Coordinates of C-alpha atoms and ligand atoms in Angstrom, one line a residue:
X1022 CA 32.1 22.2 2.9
X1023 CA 35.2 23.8 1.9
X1024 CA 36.8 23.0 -2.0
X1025 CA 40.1 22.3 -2.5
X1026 CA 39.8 18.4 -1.1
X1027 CA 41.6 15.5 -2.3
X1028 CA 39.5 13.0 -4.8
X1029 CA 40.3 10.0 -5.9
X1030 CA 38.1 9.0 -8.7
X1031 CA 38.3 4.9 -9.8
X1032 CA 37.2 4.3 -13.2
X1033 CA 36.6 0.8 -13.9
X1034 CA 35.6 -0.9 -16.7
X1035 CA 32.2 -0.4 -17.4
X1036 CA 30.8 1.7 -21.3
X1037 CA 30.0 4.4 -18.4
X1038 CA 33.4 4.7 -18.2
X1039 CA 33.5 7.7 -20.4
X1040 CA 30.9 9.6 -18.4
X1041 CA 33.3 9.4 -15.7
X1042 CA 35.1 12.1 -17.3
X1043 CA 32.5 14.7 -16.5
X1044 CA 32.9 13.7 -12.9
X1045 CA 36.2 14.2 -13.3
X1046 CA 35.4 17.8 -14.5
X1047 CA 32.6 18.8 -12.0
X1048 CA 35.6 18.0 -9.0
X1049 CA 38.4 19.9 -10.9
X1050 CA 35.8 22.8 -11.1
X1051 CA 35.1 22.8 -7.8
X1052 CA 39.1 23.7 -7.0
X1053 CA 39.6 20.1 -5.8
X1054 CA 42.8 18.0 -6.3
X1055 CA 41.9 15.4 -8.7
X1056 CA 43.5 11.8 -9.3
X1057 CA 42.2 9.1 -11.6
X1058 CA 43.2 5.5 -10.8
X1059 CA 41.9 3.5 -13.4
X1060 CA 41.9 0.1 -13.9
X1061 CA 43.7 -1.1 -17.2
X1062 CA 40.2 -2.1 -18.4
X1063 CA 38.4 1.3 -18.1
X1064 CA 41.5 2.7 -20.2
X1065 CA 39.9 0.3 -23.2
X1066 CA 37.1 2.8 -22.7
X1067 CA 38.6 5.7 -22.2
X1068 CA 41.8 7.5 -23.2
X1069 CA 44.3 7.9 -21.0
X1070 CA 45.2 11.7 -22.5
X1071 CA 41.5 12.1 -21.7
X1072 CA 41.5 11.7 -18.1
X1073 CA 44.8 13.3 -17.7
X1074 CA 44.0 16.6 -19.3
X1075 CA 40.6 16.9 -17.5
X1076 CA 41.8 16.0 -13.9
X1077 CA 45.3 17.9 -15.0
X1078 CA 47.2 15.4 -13.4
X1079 CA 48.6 11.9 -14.3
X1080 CA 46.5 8.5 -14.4
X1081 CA 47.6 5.6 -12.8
X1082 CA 46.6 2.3 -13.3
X1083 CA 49.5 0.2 -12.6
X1084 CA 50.8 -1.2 -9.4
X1085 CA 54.4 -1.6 -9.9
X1086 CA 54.9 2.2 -11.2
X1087 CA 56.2 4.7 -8.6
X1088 CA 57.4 2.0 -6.0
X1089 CA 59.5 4.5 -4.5
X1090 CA 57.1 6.6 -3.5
X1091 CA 54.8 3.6 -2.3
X1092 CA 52.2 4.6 -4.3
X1093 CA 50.0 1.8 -3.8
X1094 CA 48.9 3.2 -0.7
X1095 CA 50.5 6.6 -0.8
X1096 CA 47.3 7.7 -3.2
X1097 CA 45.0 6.2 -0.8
X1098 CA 45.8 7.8 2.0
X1099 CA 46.0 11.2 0.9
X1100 CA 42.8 11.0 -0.4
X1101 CA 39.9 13.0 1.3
X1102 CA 36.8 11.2 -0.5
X1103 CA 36.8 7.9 -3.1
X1104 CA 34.6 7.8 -5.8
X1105 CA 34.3 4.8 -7.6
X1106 CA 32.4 5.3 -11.4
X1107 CA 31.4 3.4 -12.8
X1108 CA 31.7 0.6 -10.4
X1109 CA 31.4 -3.1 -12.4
X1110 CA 30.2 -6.2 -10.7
X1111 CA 33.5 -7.7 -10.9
X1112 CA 34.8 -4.5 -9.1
X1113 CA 32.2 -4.4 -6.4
X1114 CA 32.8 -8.3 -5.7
X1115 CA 36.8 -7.3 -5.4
X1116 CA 35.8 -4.3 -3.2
X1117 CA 33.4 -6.9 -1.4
X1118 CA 36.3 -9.5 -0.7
X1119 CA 38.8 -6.7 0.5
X1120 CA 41.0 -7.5 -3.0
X1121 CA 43.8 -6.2 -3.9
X1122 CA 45.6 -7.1 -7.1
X1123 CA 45.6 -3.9 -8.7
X1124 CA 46.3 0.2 -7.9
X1125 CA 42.6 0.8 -7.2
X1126 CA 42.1 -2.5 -5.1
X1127 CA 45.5 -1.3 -2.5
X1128 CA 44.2 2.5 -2.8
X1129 CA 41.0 1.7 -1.0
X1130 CA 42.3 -0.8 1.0
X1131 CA 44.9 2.2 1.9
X1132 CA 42.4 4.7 2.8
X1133 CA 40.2 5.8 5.8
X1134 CA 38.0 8.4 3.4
X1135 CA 34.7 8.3 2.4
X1136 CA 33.9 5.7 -0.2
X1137 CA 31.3 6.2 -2.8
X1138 CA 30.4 3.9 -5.4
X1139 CA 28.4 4.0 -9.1
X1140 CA 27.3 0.3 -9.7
X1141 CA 26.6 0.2 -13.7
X1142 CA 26.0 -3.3 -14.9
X1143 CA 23.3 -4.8 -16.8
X1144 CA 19.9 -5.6 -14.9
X1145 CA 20.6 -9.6 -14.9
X1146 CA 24.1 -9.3 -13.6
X1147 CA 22.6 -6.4 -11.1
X1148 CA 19.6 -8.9 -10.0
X1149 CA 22.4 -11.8 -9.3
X1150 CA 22.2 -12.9 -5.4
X1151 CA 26.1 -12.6 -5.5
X1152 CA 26.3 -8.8 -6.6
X1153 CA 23.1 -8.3 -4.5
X1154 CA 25.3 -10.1 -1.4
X1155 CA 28.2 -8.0 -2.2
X1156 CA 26.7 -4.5 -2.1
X1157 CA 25.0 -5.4 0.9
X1158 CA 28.4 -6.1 2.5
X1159 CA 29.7 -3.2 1.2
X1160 CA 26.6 -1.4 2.6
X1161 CA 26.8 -2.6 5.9
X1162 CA 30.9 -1.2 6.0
X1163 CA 29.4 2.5 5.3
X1164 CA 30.3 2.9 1.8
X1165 CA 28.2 4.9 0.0
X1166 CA 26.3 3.1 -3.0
X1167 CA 24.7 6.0 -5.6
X1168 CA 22.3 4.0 -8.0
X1169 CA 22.2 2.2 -10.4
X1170 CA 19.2 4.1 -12.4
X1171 CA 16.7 2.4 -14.9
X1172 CA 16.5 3.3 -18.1
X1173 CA 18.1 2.5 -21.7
X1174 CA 21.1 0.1 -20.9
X1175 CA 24.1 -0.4 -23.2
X1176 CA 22.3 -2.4 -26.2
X1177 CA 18.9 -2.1 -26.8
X1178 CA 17.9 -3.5 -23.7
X1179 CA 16.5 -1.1 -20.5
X1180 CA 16.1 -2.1 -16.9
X1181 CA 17.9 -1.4 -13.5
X1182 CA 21.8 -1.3 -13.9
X1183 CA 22.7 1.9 -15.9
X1184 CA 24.9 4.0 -14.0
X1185 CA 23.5 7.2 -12.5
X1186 CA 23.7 10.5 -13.7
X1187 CA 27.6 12.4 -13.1
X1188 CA 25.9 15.5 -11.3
X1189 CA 23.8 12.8 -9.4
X1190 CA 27.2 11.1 -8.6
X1191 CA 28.8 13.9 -7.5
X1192 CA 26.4 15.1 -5.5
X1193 CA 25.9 12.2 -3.5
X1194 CA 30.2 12.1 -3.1
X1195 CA 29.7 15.9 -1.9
X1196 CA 27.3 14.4 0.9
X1197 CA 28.7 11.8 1.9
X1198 CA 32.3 14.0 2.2
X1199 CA 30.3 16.6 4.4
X1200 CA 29.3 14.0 6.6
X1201 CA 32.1 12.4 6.9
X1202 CA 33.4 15.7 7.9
X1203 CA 30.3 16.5 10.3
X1204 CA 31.2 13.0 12.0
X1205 CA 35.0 13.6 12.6
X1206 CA 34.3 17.0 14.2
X1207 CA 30.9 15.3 16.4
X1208 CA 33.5 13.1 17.6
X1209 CA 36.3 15.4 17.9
X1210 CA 33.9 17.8 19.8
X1211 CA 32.4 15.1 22.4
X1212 CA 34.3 11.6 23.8
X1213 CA 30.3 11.1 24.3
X1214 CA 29.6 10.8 20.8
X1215 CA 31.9 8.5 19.8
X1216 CA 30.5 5.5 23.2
X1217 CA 27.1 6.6 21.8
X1218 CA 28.1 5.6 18.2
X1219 CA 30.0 2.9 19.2
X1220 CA 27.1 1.4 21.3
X1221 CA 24.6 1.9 18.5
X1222 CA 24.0 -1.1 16.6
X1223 CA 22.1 1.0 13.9
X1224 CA 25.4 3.4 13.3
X1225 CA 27.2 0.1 13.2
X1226 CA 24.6 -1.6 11.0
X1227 CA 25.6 0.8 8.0
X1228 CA 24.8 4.6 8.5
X1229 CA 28.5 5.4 9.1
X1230 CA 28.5 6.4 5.6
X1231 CA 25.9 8.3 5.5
X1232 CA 26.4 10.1 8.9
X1233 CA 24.2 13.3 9.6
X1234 CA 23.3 13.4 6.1
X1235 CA 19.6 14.2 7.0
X1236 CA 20.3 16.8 10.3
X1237 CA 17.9 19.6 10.3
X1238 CA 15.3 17.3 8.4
X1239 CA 11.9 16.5 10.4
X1240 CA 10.6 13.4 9.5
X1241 CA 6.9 11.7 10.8
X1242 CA 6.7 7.8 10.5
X1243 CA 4.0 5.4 11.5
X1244 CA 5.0 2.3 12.3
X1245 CA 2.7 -1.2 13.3
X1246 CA -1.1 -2.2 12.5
X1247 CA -3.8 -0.5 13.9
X1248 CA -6.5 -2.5 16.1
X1249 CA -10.1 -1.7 15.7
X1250 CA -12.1 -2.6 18.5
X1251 CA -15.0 -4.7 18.6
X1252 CA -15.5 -4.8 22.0
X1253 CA -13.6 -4.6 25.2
X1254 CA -11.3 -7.2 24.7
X1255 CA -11.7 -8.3 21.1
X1256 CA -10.1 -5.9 17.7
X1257 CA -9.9 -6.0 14.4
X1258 CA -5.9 -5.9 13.4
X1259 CA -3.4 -7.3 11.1
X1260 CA 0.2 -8.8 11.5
X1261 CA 2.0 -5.7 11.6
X1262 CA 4.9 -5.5 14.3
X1263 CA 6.0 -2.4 13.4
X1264 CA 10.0 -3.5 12.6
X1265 CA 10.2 -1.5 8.9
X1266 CA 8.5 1.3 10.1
X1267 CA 11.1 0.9 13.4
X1268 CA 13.9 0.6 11.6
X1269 CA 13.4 3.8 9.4
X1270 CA 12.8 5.6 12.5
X1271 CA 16.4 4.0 14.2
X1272 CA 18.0 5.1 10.6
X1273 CA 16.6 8.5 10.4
X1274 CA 17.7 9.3 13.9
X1275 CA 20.9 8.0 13.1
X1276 CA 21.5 10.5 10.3
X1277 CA 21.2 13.1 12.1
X1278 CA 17.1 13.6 11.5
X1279 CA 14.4 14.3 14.5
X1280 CA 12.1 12.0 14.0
X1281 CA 8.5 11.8 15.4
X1282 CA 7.5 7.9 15.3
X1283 CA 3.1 7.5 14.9
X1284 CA 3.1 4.1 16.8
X1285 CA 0.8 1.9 16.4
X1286 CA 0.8 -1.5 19.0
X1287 CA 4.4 -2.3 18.5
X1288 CA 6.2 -5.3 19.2
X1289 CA 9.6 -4.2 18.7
X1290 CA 10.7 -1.2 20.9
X1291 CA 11.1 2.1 19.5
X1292 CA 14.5 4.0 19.7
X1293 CA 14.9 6.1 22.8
X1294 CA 15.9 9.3 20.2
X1295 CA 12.4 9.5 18.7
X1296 CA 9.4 11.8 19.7
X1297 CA 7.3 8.7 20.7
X1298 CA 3.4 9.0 19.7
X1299 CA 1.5 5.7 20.9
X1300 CA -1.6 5.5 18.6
X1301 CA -4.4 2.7 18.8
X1302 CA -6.7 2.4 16.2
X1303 CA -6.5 4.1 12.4
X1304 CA -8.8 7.5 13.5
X1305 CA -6.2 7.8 16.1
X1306 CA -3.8 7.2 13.8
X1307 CA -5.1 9.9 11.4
X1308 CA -4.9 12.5 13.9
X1309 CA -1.7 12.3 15.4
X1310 CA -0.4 12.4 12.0
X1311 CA -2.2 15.1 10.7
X1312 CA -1.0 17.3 13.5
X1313 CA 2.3 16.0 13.2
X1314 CA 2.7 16.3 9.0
X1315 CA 2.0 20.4 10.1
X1316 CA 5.7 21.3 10.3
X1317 CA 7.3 18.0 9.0
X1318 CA 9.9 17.6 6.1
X1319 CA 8.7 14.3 5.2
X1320 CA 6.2 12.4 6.0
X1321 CA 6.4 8.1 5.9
X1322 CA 3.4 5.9 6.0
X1323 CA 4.8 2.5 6.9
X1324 CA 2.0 1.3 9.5
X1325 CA -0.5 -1.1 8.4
X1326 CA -3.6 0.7 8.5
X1327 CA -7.2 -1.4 8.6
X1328 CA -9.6 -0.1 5.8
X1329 CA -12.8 -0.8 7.8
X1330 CA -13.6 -0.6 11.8
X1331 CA -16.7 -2.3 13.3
X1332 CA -20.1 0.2 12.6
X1333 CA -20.3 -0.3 16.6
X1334 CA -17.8 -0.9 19.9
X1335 CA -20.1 -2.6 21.6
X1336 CA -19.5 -1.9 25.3
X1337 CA -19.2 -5.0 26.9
X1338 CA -17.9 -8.4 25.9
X1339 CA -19.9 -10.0 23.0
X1340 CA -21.5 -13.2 24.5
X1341 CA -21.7 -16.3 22.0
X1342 CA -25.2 -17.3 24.0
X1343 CA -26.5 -14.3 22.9
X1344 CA -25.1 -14.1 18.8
X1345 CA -25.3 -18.1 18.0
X1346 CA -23.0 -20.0 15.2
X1347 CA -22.2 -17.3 13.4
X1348 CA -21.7 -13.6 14.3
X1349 CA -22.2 -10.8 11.4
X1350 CA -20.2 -7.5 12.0
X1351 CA -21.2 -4.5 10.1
X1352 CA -17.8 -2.6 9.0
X1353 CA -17.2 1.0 7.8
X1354 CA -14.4 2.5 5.4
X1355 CA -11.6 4.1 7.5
X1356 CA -10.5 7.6 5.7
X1357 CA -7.5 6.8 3.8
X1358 CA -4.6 8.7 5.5
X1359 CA -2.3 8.7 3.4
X1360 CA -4.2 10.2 0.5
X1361 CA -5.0 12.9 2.4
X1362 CA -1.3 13.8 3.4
X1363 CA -1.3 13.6 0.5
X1364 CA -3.7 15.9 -0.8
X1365 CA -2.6 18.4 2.0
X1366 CA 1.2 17.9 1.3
X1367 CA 2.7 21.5 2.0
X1368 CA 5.1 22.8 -0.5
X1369 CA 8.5 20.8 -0.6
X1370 CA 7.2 18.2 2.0
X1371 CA 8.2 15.1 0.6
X1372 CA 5.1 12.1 1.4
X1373 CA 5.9 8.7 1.2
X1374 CA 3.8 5.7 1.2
X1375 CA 3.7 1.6 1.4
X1376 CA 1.8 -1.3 -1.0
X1377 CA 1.5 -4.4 1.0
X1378 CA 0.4 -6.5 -2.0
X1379 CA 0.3 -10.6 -2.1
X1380 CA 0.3 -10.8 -5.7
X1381 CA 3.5 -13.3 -6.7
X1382 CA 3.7 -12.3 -10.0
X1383 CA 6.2 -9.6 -10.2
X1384 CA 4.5 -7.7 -13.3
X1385 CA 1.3 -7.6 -11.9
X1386 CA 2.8 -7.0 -8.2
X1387 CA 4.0 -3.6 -10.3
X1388 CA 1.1 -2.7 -11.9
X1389 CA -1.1 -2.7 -8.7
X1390 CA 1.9 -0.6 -7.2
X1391 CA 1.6 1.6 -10.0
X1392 CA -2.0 2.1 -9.4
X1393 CA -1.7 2.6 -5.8
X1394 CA 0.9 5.5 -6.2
X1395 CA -1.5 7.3 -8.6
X1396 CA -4.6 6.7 -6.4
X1397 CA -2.9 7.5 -2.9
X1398 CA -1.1 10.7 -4.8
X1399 CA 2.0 10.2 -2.8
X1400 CA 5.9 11.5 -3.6
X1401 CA 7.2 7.9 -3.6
X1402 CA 5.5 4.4 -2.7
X1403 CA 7.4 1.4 -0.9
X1404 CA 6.0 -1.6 -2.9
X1405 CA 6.5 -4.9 -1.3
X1406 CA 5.1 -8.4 -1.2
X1407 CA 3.7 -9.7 2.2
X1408 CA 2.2 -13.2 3.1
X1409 CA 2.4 -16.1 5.3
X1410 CA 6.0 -15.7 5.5
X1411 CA 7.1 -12.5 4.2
X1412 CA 7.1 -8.9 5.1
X1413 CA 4.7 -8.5 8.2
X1414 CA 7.1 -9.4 11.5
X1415 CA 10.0 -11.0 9.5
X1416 CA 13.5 -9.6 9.9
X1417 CA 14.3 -8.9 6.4
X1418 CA 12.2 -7.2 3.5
X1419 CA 12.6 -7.1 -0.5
X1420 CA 11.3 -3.5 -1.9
X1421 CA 10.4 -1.5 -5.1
X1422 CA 10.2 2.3 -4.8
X1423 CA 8.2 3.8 -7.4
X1424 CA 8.1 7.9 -7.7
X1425 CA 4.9 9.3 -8.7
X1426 CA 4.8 8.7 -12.0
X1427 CA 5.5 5.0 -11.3
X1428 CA 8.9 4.3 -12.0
X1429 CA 11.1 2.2 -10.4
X1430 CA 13.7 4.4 -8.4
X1431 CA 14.8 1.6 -5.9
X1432 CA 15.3 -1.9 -5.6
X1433 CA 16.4 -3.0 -2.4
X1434 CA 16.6 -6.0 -0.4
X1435 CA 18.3 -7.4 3.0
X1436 CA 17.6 -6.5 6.5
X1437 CA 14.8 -4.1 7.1
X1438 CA 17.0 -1.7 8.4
X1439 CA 19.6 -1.8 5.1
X1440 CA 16.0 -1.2 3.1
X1441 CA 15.1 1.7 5.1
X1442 CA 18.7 3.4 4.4
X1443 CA 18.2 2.8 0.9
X1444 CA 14.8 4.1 1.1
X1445 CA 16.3 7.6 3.6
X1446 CA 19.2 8.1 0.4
X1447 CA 15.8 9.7 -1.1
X1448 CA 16.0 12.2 0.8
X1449 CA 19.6 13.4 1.3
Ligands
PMT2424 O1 5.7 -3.8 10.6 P1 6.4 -5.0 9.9 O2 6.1 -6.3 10.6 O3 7.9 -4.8 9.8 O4 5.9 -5.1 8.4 C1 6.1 -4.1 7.5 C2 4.9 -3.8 6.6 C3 4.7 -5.0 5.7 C4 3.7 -3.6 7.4 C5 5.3 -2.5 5.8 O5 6.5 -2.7 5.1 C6 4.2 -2.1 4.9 O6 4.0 -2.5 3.8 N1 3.3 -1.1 5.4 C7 2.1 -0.6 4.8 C8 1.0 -1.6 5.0 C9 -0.3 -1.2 4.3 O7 -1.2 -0.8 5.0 O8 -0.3 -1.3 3.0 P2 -1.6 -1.0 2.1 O9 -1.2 -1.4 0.7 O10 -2.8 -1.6 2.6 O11 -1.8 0.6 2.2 C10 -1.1 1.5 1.3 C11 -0.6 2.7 2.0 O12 -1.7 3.5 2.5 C12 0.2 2.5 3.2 O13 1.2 3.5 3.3 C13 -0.7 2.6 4.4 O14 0.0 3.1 5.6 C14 -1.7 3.6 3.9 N2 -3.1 3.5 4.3 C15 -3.8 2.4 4.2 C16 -5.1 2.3 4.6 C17 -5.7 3.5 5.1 N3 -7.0 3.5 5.5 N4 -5.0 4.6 5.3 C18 -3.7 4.6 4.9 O15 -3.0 5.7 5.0

């Protein structure tokens, strides 16, 4: 991607505010043309003079300066790329509703570029169902949502909430610019493109932010629950239908990746896009993805896998005349496939695993996360609670992703495919 773009950077106000300056700085370094609209309570954080001699050019904040020159849109639409940072609740619920009652509402109201935004809160107003609701929505319209990170909040406090990193932030604007650029010459380049996209309900469904971000990466996922025969017509299974592991796939391949989907008995259908591996029970399961993991960028274990298969496949029907009231069945360990992509991970493969836990208590629901990440050895784990009623088959799924060393990176909840975006940003 070329430098020299138009950014509009919305500072809003948030204590972060005054790291916004630095991404401020990393744009006007770049060579690009830099304008600050902030809101009049970011400027309580920040100075004015501050902002203007960084991004060498005035700030604006209100709405009835430079009428003439119909500002409150004339910013928006000259803007290549927004980037909103910090991004407070109360912004991200304005943004949500389409507001706009100040310069920064009618700028991105005004614009068709890329829209990034920095949530930085603390972790209760973060956890509430209405921001939760509101970034979905905003999700679901393509824009681009970069954190929040855990760590030390404003007081003495930590959690989920504090804003991410201004390298991080600008990095993930730089993407998301590029592939909004990528996009508009796909769709330039082929009338083709654009029915496909427009017939996709997983483009629709909120990649269109995050368009061809992952082209040129090659990603394995397994998907369903294997079955473990006991006989010719009985197995050994679990509730699996495959719909998380699906929805990656659909989200990947929407991003531009090529995706080889490991699948085991699913009930959902598989996009048509995907390199399509049928697999029945877990030893098939380890195979196919041991030969696929060879040349693959990343590798995602998202298929319910049975621990234990029946000692012996016994080759007819088991007759209840023959085994009486109650039926032993000797089982044996499955090999744990995921540790060992694990253990064979090639350099700068990125592994990624799932914890189906049905612990309720969300402490001890992280500590046995925690230990699973560390026994499995995997890049990042997908930690979420399953039962009766949740995660196996449902539509929607609520997630933790934990990196090796066990800390939360991700919180994410909605549909399964808005999870598996959040869990793909990983990898952009
Ligand atoms: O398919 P859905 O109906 O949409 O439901 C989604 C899901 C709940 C199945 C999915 O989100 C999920 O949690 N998948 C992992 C299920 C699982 O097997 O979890 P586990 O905690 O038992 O295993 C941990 C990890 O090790 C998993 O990545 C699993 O794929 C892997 N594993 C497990 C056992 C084994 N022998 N080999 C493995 O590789």
């Amino acid at each position: 991607m070329s430098s020299g773009r138009t950014i509009v950077v919305g500072i809003t106000g948030g204590i972060a505010a005054y790291k916004a300056v630095n991404i401020v700085r990393a744009f006007v370094l770049r060579g690009d043309s830099v304008h600050v609209v902030a809101t009049t309570a970011a400027l309580r954080f920040v100075g004015k003079p501050t902002l203007e001699a960084i991004s060498r050019n005035p700030v604006h904040t209100d709405l009835y300066e430079g009428v003439a020159e119909v500002r409150h849109v004339a910013i928006g639409q000259s803007a290549d790329l927004i980037v909103v940072a910090p991004a407070t609740a109360h912004t991200i619920a304005k943004l949500a509703c389409g507001l706009a009652d100040d310069l920064l509402g009618n700028t991105i109201l005004a614009s068709t570029a890329p829209l990034v935004i920095a949530p930085a809160m603390h972790t209760e107003m973060w956890n509430n169902a209405a921001t939760r609701a509101n970034v979905q929505t905003l999700r679901e319209r393509g824009v681009v949502v970069v954190g929040p990170g855990t760590g030390r909040l404003t007081g003495a406090d930590s959690g989920a909430g504090r804003m991410e990193e201004p390298d991080t932030i600008v990095a993930a604007a730089l993407a998301a610019l590029a592939a909004s650029d990528l996009a508009a010459s796909d769709l330039a380049a082929s009338d083709l493109a654009a029915s496909d996209l427009a017939a996709s309900d997983t483009a629709a469904a909120g990649v269109a932010g995050n368009l061809g971000d992952l082209r040129g990466k090659r990603i394995v996922i397994s998907a369903g629950g294997t079955r473990e025969p006991l006989d010719p017509v009985r197995f050994l299974g679990n509730r699996s239908s495959g719909k998380q592991g699906v929805a990656l796939a659909e989200a990947a391949v929407a991003r531009g990746a090529s995706v080889v989907l490991v699948a085991a008995n699913l009930e959902v259908p598989a996009p048509e896009q995907v390199d399509l591996r049928p697999v029945g029970t877990a030893a098939e399961l380890d195979r196919a993805m041991s030969i696929a993991a060879v040349d693959a960028d990343v590798v995602i274990m998202a298929a319910a896998v049975a621990d234990y298969r029946p000692a012996e496949v016994r080759p007819e029907k088991i007759k209840k005349d023959d085994t009486g009231d109650t039926l032993m069945l000797t089982l044996v360990r499955n090999p744990d496939i995921l540790a060992g992509l694990a253990a064979a991970k090639k350099p700068g493969q990125v592994v990624i695993g799932f914890a189906a836990e049905t612990e309720s208590d969300p402490d001890r629901l992280l500590t046995l996360g925690r230990e699973k990440v560390a026994r499995k050895g995997c890049d990042y784990l997908v930690l979420n609670r399953v039962g009766w009623t949740e995660g196996f088959a449902s539509e929607r799924n609520e997630v933790r992703v934990l990196d090796g060393r066990g800390d939360i990176v991700i919180e994410a909840s909605g549909s399964k495919l808005s999870v598996a975006e959040r869990i793909l940003d990983l990898l952009r």
